[in-house]
PDB file of C-alpha atoms and ligand atoms in Angstrom:
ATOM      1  CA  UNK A  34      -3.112 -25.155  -2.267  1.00  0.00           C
ATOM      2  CA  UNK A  35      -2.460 -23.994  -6.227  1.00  0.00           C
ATOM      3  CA  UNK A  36       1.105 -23.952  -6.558  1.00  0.00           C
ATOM      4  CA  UNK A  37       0.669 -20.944  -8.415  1.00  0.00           C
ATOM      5  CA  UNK A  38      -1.816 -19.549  -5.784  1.00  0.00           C
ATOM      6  CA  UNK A  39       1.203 -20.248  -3.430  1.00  0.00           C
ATOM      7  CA  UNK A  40       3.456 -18.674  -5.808  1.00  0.00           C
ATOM      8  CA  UNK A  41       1.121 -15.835  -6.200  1.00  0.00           C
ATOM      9  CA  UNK A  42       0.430 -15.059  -2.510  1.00  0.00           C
ATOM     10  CA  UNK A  43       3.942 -15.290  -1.544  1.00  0.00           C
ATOM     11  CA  UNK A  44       5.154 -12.675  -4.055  1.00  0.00           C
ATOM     12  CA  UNK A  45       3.005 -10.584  -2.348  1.00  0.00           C
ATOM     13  CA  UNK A  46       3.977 -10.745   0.578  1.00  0.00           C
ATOM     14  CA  UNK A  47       7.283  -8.949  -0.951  1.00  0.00           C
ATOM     15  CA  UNK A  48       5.069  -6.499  -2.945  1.00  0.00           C
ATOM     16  CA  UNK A  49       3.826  -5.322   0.151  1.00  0.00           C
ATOM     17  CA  UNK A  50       7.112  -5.043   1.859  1.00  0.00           C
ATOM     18  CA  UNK A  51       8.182  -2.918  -1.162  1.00  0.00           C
ATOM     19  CA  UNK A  52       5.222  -0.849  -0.681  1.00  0.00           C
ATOM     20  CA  UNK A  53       6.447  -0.218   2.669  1.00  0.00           C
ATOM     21  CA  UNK A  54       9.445   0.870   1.465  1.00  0.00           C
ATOM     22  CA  UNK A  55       7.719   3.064  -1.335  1.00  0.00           C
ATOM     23  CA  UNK A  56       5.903   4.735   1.918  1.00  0.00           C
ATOM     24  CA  UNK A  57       9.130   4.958   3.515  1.00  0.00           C
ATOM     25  CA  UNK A  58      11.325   6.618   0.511  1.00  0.00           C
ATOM     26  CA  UNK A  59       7.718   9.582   0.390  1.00  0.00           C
ATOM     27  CA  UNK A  60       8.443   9.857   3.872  1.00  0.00           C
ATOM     28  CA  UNK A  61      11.968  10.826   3.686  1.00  0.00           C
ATOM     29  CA  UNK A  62      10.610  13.259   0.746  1.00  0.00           C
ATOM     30  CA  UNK A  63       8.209  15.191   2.893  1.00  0.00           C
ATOM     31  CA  UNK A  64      10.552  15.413   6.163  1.00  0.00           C
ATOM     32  CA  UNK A  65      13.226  16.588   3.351  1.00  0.00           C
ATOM     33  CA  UNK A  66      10.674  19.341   2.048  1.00  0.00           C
ATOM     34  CA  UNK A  67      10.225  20.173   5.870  1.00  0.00           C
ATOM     35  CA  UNK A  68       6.044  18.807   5.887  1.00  0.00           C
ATOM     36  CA  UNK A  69       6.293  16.714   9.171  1.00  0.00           C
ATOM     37  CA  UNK A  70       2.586  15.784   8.959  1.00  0.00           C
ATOM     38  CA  UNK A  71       2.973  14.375   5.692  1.00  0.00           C
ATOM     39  CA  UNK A  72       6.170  12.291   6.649  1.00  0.00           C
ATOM     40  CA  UNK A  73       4.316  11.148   9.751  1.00  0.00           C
ATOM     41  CA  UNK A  74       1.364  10.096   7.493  1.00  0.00           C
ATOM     42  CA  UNK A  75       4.205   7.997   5.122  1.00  0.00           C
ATOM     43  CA  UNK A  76       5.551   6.641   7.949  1.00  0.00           C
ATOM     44  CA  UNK A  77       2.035   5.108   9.158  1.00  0.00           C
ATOM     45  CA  UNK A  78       1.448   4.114   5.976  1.00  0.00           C
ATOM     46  CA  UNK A  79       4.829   1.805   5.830  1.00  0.00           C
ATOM     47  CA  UNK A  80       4.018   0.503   9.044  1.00  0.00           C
ATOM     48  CA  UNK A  81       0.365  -0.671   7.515  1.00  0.00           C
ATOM     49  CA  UNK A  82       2.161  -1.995   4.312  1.00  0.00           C
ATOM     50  CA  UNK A  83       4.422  -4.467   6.533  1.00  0.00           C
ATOM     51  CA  UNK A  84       1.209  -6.047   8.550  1.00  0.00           C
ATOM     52  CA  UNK A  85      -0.754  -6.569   4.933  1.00  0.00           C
ATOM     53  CA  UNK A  86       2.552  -8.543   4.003  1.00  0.00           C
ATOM     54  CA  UNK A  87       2.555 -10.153   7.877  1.00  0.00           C
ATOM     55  CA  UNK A  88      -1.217 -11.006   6.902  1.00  0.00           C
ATOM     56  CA  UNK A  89      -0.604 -12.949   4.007  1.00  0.00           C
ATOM     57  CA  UNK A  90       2.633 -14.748   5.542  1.00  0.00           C
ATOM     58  CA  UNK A  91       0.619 -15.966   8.476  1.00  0.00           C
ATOM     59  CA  UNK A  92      -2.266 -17.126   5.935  1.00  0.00           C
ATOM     60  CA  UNK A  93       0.372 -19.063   4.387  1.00  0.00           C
ATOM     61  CA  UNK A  94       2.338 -20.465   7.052  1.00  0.00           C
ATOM     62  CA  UNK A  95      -0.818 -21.346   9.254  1.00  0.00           C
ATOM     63  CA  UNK A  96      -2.244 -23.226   5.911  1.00  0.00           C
ATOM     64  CA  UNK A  97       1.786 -25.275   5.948  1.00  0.00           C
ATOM     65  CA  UNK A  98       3.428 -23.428   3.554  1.00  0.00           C
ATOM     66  CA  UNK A  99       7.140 -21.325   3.846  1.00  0.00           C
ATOM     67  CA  UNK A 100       7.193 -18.074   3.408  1.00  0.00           C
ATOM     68  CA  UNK A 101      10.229 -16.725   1.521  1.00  0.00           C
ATOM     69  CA  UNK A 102      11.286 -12.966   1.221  1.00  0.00           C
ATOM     70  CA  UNK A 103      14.162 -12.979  -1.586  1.00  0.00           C
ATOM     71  CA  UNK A 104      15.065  -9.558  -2.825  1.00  0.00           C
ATOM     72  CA  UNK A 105      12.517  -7.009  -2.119  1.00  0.00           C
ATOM     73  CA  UNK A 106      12.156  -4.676  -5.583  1.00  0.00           C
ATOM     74  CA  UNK A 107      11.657  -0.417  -5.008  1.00  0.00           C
ATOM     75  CA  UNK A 108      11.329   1.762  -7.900  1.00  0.00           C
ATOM     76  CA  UNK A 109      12.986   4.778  -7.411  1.00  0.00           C
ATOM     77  CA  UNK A 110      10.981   7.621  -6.710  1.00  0.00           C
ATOM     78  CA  UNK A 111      11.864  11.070  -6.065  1.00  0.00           C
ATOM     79  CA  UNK A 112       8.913  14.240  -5.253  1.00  0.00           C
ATOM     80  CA  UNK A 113      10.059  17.467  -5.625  1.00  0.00           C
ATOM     81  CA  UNK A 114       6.053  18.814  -4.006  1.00  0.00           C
ATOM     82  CA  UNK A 115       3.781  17.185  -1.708  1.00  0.00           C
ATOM     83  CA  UNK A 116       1.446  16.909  -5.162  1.00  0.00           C
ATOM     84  CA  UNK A 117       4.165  14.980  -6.704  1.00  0.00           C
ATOM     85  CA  UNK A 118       4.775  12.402  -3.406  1.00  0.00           C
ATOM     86  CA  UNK A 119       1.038  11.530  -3.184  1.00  0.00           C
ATOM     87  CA  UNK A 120       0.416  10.849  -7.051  1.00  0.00           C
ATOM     88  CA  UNK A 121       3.209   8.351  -6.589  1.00  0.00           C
ATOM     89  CA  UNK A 122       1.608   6.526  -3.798  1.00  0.00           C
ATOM     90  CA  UNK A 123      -1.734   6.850  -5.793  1.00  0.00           C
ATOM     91  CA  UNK A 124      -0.089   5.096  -8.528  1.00  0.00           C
ATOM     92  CA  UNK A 125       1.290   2.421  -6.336  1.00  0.00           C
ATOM     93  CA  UNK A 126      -1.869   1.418  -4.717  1.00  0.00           C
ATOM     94  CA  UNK A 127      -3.595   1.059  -8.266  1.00  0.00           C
ATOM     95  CA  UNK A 128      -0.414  -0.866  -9.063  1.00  0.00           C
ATOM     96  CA  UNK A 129      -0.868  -3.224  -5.677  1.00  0.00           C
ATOM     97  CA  UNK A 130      -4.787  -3.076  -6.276  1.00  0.00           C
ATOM     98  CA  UNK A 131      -4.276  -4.774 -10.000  1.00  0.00           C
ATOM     99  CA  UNK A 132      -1.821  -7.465  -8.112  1.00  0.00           C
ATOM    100  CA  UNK A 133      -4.413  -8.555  -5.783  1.00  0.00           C
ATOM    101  CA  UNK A 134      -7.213  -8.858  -8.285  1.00  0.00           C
ATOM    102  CA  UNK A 135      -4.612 -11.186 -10.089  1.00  0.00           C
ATOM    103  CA  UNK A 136      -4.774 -13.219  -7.165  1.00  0.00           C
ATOM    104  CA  UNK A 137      -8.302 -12.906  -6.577  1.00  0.00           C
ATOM    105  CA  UNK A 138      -8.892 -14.357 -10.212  1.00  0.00           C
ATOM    106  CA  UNK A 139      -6.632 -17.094 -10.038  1.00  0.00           C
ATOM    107  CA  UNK A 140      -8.008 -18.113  -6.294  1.00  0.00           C
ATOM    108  CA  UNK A 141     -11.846 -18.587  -7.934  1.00  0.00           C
ATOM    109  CA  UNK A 142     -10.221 -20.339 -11.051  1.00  0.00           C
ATOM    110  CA  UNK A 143      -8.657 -22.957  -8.616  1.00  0.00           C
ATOM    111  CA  UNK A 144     -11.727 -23.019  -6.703  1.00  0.00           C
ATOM    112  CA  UNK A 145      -9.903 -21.931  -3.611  1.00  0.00           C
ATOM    113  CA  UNK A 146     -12.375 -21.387  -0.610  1.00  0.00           C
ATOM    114  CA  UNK A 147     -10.066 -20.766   2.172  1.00  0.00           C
ATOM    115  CA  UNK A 148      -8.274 -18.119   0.926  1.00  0.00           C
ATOM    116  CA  UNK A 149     -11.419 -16.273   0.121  1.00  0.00           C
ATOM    117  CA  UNK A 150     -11.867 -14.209   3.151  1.00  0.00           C
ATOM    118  CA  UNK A 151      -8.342 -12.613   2.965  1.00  0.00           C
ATOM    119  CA  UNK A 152      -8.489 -11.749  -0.657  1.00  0.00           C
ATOM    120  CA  UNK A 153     -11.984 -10.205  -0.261  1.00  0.00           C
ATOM    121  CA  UNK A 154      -9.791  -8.076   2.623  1.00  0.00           C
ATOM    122  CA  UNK A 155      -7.967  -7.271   0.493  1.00  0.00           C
ATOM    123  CA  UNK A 156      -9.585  -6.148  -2.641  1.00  0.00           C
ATOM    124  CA  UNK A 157     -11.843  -4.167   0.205  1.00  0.00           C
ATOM    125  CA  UNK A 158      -8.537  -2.250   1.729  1.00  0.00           C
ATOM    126  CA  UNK A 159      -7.816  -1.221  -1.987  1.00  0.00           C
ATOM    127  CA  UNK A 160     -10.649   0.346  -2.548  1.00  0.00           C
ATOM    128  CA  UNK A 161     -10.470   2.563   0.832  1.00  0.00           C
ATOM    129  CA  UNK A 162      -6.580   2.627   0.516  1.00  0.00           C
ATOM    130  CA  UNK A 163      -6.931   4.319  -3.164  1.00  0.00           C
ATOM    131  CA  UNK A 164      -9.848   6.471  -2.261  1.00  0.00           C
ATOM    132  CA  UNK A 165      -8.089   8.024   0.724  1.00  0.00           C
ATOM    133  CA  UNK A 166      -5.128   8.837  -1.321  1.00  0.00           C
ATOM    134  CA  UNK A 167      -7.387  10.376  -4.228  1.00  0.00           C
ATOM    135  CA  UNK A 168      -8.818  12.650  -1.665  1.00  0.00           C
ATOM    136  CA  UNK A 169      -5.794  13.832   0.079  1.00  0.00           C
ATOM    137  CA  UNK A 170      -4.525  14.434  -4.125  1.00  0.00           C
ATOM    138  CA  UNK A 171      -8.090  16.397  -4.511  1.00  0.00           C
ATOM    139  CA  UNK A 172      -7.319  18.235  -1.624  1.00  0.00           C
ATOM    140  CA  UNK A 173      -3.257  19.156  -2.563  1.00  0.00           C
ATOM    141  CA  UNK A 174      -4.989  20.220  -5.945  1.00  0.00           C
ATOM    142  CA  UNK A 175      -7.599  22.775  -4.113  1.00  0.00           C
ATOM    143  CA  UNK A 176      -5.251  24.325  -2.627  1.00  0.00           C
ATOM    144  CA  UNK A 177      -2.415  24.571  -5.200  1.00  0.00           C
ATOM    145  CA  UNK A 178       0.778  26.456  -3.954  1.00  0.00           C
ATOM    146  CA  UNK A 179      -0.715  28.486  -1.201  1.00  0.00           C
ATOM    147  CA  UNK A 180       1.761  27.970   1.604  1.00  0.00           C
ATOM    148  CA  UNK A 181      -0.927  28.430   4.532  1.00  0.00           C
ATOM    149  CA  UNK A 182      -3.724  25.871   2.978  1.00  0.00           C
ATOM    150  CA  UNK A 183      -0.252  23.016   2.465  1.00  0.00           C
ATOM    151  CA  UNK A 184       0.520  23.014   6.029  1.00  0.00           C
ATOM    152  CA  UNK A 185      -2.967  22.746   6.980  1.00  0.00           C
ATOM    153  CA  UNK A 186      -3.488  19.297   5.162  1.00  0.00           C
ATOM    154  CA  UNK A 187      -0.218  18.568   6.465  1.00  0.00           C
ATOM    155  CA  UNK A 188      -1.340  19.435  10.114  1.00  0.00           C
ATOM    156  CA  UNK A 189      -4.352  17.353   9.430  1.00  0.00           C
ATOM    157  CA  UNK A 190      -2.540  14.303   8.305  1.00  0.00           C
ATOM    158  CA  UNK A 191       0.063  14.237  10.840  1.00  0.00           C
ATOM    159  CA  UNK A 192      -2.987  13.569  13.041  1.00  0.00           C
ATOM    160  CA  UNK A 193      -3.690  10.862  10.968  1.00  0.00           C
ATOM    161  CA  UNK A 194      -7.420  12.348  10.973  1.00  0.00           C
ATOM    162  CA  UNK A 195      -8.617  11.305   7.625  1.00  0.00           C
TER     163      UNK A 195
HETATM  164 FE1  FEO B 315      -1.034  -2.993   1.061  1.00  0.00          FE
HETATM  165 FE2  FEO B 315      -1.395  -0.014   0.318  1.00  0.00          FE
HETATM  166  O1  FEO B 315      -1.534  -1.793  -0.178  1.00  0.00           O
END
């Protein structure tokens, strides 16, 4: 493989470990603002973050290649409202969504094929990953500070229904 493919794929493994831990710091937000649906949803979220990192580890370590973690980097992030916690993750995944087209450029540069069907994963989960979050901000937004229409949406994502 590309050394800088290699390079590439292994950093993000770590960026999606640090999304995990973005997920996790939004859910400690939303249990500390008392919306348990919302934490429950962050929490899911984390745990979805860590197999998109175990993805691309096993992608490279079944191709022959180590897999090294180093120091994981989390921007602070604090959310006073539920508004405030979900425009951060929105942010994020545009963030991640940028780092995987990176690596989707520089795998057709090098030409390589066998990486193609994990990176088109990829660029695919964006899309959905972004769009869900835009909703559930469109949503937040409808319903502005009224208390009863909040703990619906947070009823509805602590079934994970969305
Ligand atoms: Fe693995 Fe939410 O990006």
């Amino acid at each position: 493989m590309n050394e800088k493919l290699q390079t590439l794929l292994n950093t993000q493994v770590i960026n999606e470990h640090g999304a995990a831990l973005v997920y996790t710091q939004l859910a400690y937000e939303m249990d500390d603002l008392s919306f348990p649906g919302m934490r429950d949803w962050f929490y899911a979220q984390a745990e979805e973050e860590r197999t998109h990192a175990q993805k691309l580890a096993d992608h490279l370590l079944d191709r022959g290649y180590r897999v090294e973690l180093g120091d994981i980097p989390v921007p602070s992030i604090k959310a006073a409202t539920p508004l405030d916690a979900f425009e951060a993750a929105y942010a994020h995944e545009q963030k991640v969504s940028g780092q995987i087209r990176e690596i989707a450029r520089l795998a057709d540069e090098v030409q390589d094929l066998d990486s193609r069907a994990l990176v088109n994963w990829f660029l695919n989960e964006q899309i959905e990953e972004e769009d869900t979050v835009s909703e559930i901000i469109d949503q937040i937004k409808l319903v502005g500070n009224d208390g009863s229409g909040l703990l619906r949406i947070d009823a509805r994502l602590g079934s994970r229904d969305n």
